[in-house]
Short mmCIF file of C-alpha atoms in Angstrom, two decimals:
data_model
loop_
_atom_site.label_atom_id
_atom_site.label_comp_id
_atom_site.label_asym_id
_atom_site.label_seq_id
_atom_site.Cartn_x
_atom_site.Cartn_y
_atom_site.Cartn_z
CA UNK A 255 91.26 65.45 98.14
CA UNK A 256 91.98 62.99 100.95
CA UNK A 257 94.55 64.28 103.47
CA UNK A 258 97.94 62.59 103.60
CA UNK A 259 99.19 61.71 107.05
CA UNK A 260 102.25 63.64 108.18
CA UNK A 261 104.23 63.47 111.40
CA UNK A 262 105.66 66.36 113.41
CA UNK A 263 109.43 65.89 113.44
CA UNK A 264 110.27 69.26 115.02
CA UNK A 265 108.37 72.01 116.82
CA UNK A 266 109.79 75.49 117.37
CA UNK A 267 108.12 78.00 119.66
CA UNK A 268 108.62 81.39 117.99
CA UNK A 269 106.91 83.32 120.78
CA UNK A 270 103.77 82.87 122.89
CA UNK A 271 100.97 81.60 120.66
CA UNK A 272 103.07 81.34 117.50
CA UNK A 273 105.02 78.24 116.51
CA UNK A 274 106.65 76.49 113.56
CA UNK A 275 106.06 72.84 112.71
CA UNK A 276 108.39 70.77 110.56
CA UNK A 277 106.43 67.90 109.02
CA UNK A 278 107.40 64.69 107.30
CA UNK A 279 105.11 62.27 105.49
CA UNK A 280 104.60 59.03 107.39
CA UNK A 281 107.14 56.36 106.49
CA UNK A 282 104.59 54.00 104.88
CA UNK A 283 103.68 56.77 102.40
CA UNK A 284 107.23 57.78 101.45
CA UNK A 285 107.03 55.84 98.20
CA UNK A 286 104.66 58.54 96.91
CA UNK A 287 106.17 61.47 94.96
CA UNK A 288 107.26 64.30 97.32
CA UNK A 289 105.01 67.31 97.49
CA UNK A 290 106.11 70.08 95.15
CA UNK A 291 105.04 73.64 95.85
CA UNK A 292 105.86 77.24 95.04
CA UNK A 293 106.56 80.00 97.57
CA UNK A 294 103.28 81.67 98.47
CA UNK A 295 101.09 78.57 98.14
CA UNK A 296 99.41 76.95 101.14
CA UNK A 297 98.31 73.63 102.60
CA UNK A 298 95.18 72.68 104.50
CA UNK A 299 96.38 71.27 107.84
CA UNK A 300 93.90 68.92 109.49
CA UNK A 301 93.85 68.53 113.28
CA UNK A 302 92.11 65.22 113.87
CA UNK A 303 88.80 65.62 115.66
CA UNK A 304 88.76 69.40 115.21
CA UNK A 305 88.99 70.45 111.56
CA UNK A 306 91.41 71.98 109.09
CA UNK A 307 92.97 75.39 108.49
CA UNK A 308 94.75 77.01 105.56
CA UNK A 309 98.42 77.64 106.40
CA UNK A 310 101.02 79.04 103.99
CA UNK A 311 104.35 77.34 103.45
CA UNK A 312 107.05 79.03 105.49
CA UNK A 313 109.91 76.69 104.70
CA UNK A 314 112.24 75.95 101.86
CA UNK A 315 110.73 76.26 98.41
CA UNK A 316 109.92 73.42 96.03
CA UNK A 317 109.48 70.61 98.55
CA UNK A 318 113.08 70.15 99.66
CA UNK A 319 113.87 66.60 100.74
CA UNK A 320 116.11 64.97 103.28
CA UNK A 321 117.92 62.26 101.34
CA UNK A 322 116.01 59.01 101.61
CA UNK A 323 113.44 60.44 104.01
CA UNK A 324 110.84 62.12 101.81
CA UNK A 325 109.70 65.71 101.53
CA UNK A 326 109.77 68.06 104.51
CA UNK A 327 107.08 70.71 104.96
CA UNK A 328 107.43 73.74 107.22
CA UNK A 329 104.51 75.84 108.45
CA UNK A 330 104.47 78.74 110.91
CA UNK A 331 101.14 79.04 112.72
CA UNK A 332 99.46 81.49 115.09
CA UNK A 333 97.00 79.92 117.53
CA UNK A 334 93.84 81.99 117.14
CA UNK A 335 91.01 79.54 116.48
CA UNK A 336 89.88 76.03 117.38
CA UNK A 337 91.94 74.34 114.68
CA UNK A 338 95.14 76.30 115.17
CA UNK A 339 94.88 75.88 118.95
CA UNK A 340 94.60 72.13 118.38
CA UNK A 341 97.67 72.26 116.11
CA UNK A 342 99.48 74.17 118.86
CA UNK A 343 99.11 71.13 121.11
CA UNK A 344 100.98 68.87 118.69
CA UNK A 345 104.41 67.69 119.73
CA UNK A 346 107.16 65.71 118.02
CA UNK A 347 105.84 62.33 116.95
CA UNK A 348 102.21 63.46 116.70
CA UNK A 349 100.35 63.23 113.39
CA UNK A 350 98.06 65.48 111.37
CA UNK A 351 96.44 65.50 107.95
CA UNK A 352 97.77 67.56 105.04
CA UNK A 353 95.98 68.51 101.80
CA UNK A 354 97.70 70.55 99.15
CA UNK A 355 99.39 72.44 97.78
CA UNK A 356 96.79 75.03 96.82
CA UNK A 357 96.62 78.54 95.43
CA UNK A 358 98.77 80.89 93.39
CA UNK A 359 102.26 81.71 94.65
CA UNK A 360 104.62 84.67 94.36
CA UNK A 361 105.54 85.71 90.78
CA UNK A 362 109.26 85.09 91.26
CA UNK A 363 109.97 85.67 87.58
CA UNK A 364 109.12 89.37 88.00
CA UNK A 365 112.19 89.83 90.20
CA UNK A 366 114.63 88.99 87.42
CA UNK A 367 116.90 91.95 86.80
CA UNK A 368 115.00 94.11 89.30
CA UNK A 369 115.33 95.25 92.89
CA UNK A 370 113.01 93.16 95.04
CA UNK A 371 111.40 94.70 98.11
CA UNK A 372 110.06 92.13 100.58
CA UNK A 373 107.62 93.91 102.91
CA UNK A 374 106.14 91.99 105.83
CA UNK A 375 104.12 92.74 108.92
CA UNK A 376 103.84 90.34 111.87
CA UNK A 377 103.10 86.78 110.78
CA UNK A 378 103.25 88.00 107.17
CA UNK A 379 106.97 87.20 107.16
CA UNK A 380 106.15 83.47 107.15
CA UNK A 381 104.78 83.24 103.56
CA UNK A 382 107.69 85.43 102.39
CA UNK A 383 110.39 83.38 104.07
CA UNK A 384 110.68 80.92 101.13
CA UNK A 385 111.20 83.92 98.83
CA UNK A 386 114.10 85.04 100.99
CA UNK A 387 115.60 81.54 100.85
CA UNK A 388 115.28 81.57 97.05
CA UNK A 389 116.93 84.99 96.89
CA UNK A 390 119.84 83.95 99.10
CA UNK A 391 120.41 80.92 96.88
CA UNK A 392 120.50 83.11 93.78
CA UNK A 393 117.41 81.55 92.21
CA UNK A 394 115.59 84.87 91.65
CA UNK A 395 118.21 86.62 89.52
CA UNK A 396 117.26 89.87 91.29
CA UNK A 397 119.75 92.74 91.17
CA UNK A 398 119.15 93.48 94.85
CA UNK A 399 116.89 92.34 97.68
CA UNK A 400 115.72 94.46 100.61
CA UNK A 401 113.58 93.36 103.55
CA UNK A 402 111.21 95.69 105.38
CA UNK A 403 109.73 93.92 108.41
CA UNK A 404 107.50 95.27 111.16
CA UNK A 405 106.23 93.65 114.36
CA UNK A 406 104.32 94.84 117.40
CA UNK A 407 107.13 94.22 119.89
CA UNK A 408 110.74 92.96 119.77
CA UNK A 409 109.61 89.76 121.48
CA UNK A 410 107.23 89.08 118.56
CA UNK A 411 109.80 89.10 115.77
CA UNK A 412 109.77 85.85 113.81
CA UNK A 413 112.94 83.89 113.04
CA UNK A 414 115.23 86.14 115.09
CA UNK A 415 118.37 84.07 114.51
CA UNK A 416 117.68 83.96 110.80
CA UNK A 417 117.11 87.71 110.68
CA UNK A 418 120.61 88.17 112.08
CA UNK A 419 122.03 85.78 109.49
CA UNK A 420 120.08 87.36 106.61
CA UNK A 421 121.38 90.82 107.60
CA UNK A 422 124.83 89.75 106.41
CA UNK A 423 123.49 89.15 102.90
CA UNK A 424 120.47 91.40 102.32
CA UNK A 425 119.66 94.93 103.45
CA UNK A 426 117.08 95.05 106.24
CA UNK A 427 114.83 97.64 107.84
CA UNK A 428 113.15 96.26 110.95
CA UNK A 429 110.66 98.24 113.00
CA UNK A 430 108.50 97.55 116.06
CA UNK A 431 105.38 99.38 117.18
CA UNK A 432 106.47 99.34 120.82
CA UNK A 433 110.13 99.09 121.80
CA UNK A 434 111.80 98.23 125.08
CA UNK A 435 115.02 99.21 126.78
CA UNK A 436 117.04 96.80 124.67
CA UNK A 437 115.61 97.61 121.23
CA UNK A 438 118.16 99.59 119.15
CA UNK A 439 116.11 99.92 115.97
CA UNK A 440 113.25 101.97 114.62
CA UNK A 441 110.06 102.33 116.67
CA UNK A 442 106.89 102.90 114.72
CA UNK A 443 105.10 101.47 111.71
CA UNK A 444 107.14 99.87 108.93
CA UNK A 445 105.69 102.42 106.49
CA UNK A 446 108.06 105.06 107.94
CA UNK A 447 111.36 103.43 106.86
CA UNK A 448 109.73 102.45 103.56
CA UNK A 449 108.79 106.06 102.86
CA UNK A 450 112.31 107.19 103.79
CA UNK A 451 114.03 104.63 101.54
CA UNK A 452 115.51 105.56 98.19
CA UNK A 453 113.73 103.45 95.59
CA UNK A 454 114.09 103.38 91.83
CA UNK A 455 110.42 102.76 91.16
CA UNK A 456 110.72 101.84 87.51
CA UNK A 457 113.19 99.04 88.31
CA UNK A 458 111.55 97.70 91.47
CA UNK A 459 109.10 94.92 92.28
CA UNK A 460 107.52 94.47 95.70
CA UNK A 461 106.04 91.46 97.54
CA UNK A 462 103.86 92.28 100.57
CA UNK A 463 102.17 90.22 103.27
CA UNK A 464 100.71 91.38 106.58
CA UNK A 465 97.65 93.13 108.02
CA UNK A 466 95.56 94.65 105.26
CA UNK A 467 95.80 98.17 106.68
CA UNK A 468 99.60 97.88 106.67
CA UNK A 469 99.60 96.70 103.07
CA UNK A 470 97.30 99.53 101.96
CA UNK A 471 99.60 102.19 103.40
CA UNK A 472 102.75 100.50 102.10
CA UNK A 473 101.25 100.23 98.62
CA UNK A 474 100.45 103.94 98.62
CA UNK A 475 104.06 104.67 99.60
CA UNK A 476 105.32 102.46 96.78
CA UNK A 477 103.05 104.10 94.21
CA UNK A 478 104.27 107.55 95.25
CA UNK A 479 107.82 106.37 94.62
CA UNK A 480 106.95 105.33 91.10
CA UNK A 481 106.60 101.57 91.57
CA UNK A 482 104.01 100.43 88.98
CA UNK A 483 100.83 98.79 90.26
CA UNK A 484 101.69 95.82 88.02
CA UNK A 485 104.97 95.34 89.94
CA UNK A 486 103.30 95.02 93.36
CA UNK A 487 102.11 91.61 94.59
CA UNK A 488 100.40 90.90 97.89
CA UNK A 489 99.18 87.86 99.77
CA UNK A 490 95.69 88.04 101.23
CA UNK A 491 94.67 86.16 104.36
CA UNK A 492 90.98 85.30 104.51
CA UNK A 493 88.93 82.44 105.97
CA UNK A 494 89.58 79.59 103.52
CA UNK A 495 87.56 76.44 104.17
CA UNK A 496 87.62 74.15 101.12
CA UNK A 497 90.70 75.44 99.20
CA UNK A 498 88.93 74.85 95.88
CA UNK A 499 86.49 77.78 95.59
CA UNK A 500 83.38 75.64 96.16
CA UNK A 501 82.27 76.72 99.65
CA UNK A 502 82.42 80.48 99.01
CA UNK A 503 83.85 81.36 102.43
CA UNK A 504 86.79 83.26 100.97
CA UNK A 505 85.01 85.06 98.14
CA UNK A 506 86.43 88.55 97.74
CA UNK A 507 84.71 90.59 95.07
CA UNK A 508 84.82 88.37 91.96
CA UNK A 509 87.75 86.38 93.36
CA UNK A 510 88.20 83.37 95.61
CA UNK A 511 91.29 83.78 97.78
CA UNK A 512 91.93 80.03 97.84
CA UNK A 513 92.12 79.41 94.08
CA UNK A 514 92.69 82.87 92.56
CA UNK A 515 95.15 83.83 95.30
CA UNK A 516 96.30 84.04 97.98
CA UNK A 517 98.90 86.05 96.01
CA UNK A 518 97.44 88.73 93.75
CA UNK A 519 98.86 91.45 91.55
CA UNK A 520 97.78 94.79 92.98
CA UNK A 521 96.86 96.10 89.54
CA UNK A 522 94.25 93.32 89.24
CA UNK A 523 92.57 93.73 92.64
CA UNK A 524 93.00 97.46 93.35
CA UNK A 525 89.21 98.20 93.54
CA UNK A 526 88.55 95.40 96.01
CA UNK A 527 91.44 96.24 98.35
CA UNK A 528 90.06 99.76 98.83
CA UNK A 529 86.73 98.43 100.16
CA UNK A 530 87.60 97.90 103.81
CA UNK A 531 84.42 96.02 104.75
CA UNK A 532 84.60 93.60 101.83
#
């Protein structure tokens, strides 16, 4: 797939080394159909002269458009490799290549008539952000939505203004590993407030994204509360190179993260998640 050329129309610094890009297809290509995607899918973002990296959608679901201006894509990125550091240097007006969308997204239909737990750690809130947007717009038909979000430090919380706005509409439990003199909330791992929460396991579904060790402990807490393995979905982050399962870089047991995931049902991948070196 040949990359389409997109332009950076807005850049937001979330905190040091982490930023959000709002992208718009170049004007000469706006006659093409807008990109349609599902929450949880990803694009391959190509930094010219450096390479490309798999980045999940962190913006509005289903390729929202500005009237007459074509589809807008939003991606939140942490600079931790050559490609993402090159993307970090982009400013408004700069261009990059985009291939996608790829992968399997969140099973939003499972939330219908259930309580949805959105559990995120660190940058893991980014792929879950479109799910929150969908919930706030009433497109999930969930009975209730709760957000459990953990970060290392208050200064490393993503979307701080949005978190304050979301708190007026959905219940939140936010925790940081290391607080400061101004932090009024819980200090410690996000597993603690999850374990303390009252959950009707049989009527609950959970979407998780974050460090694998965090997800393993949160899943164990959910299982103890009676949440079925079939009702738990998680997004895996591995080194995806081709996005089509051909290169083998993201093979994980019998699966390829890029085409079989990145979102998996826990019931389907339970044996592989327990192998920490896999």
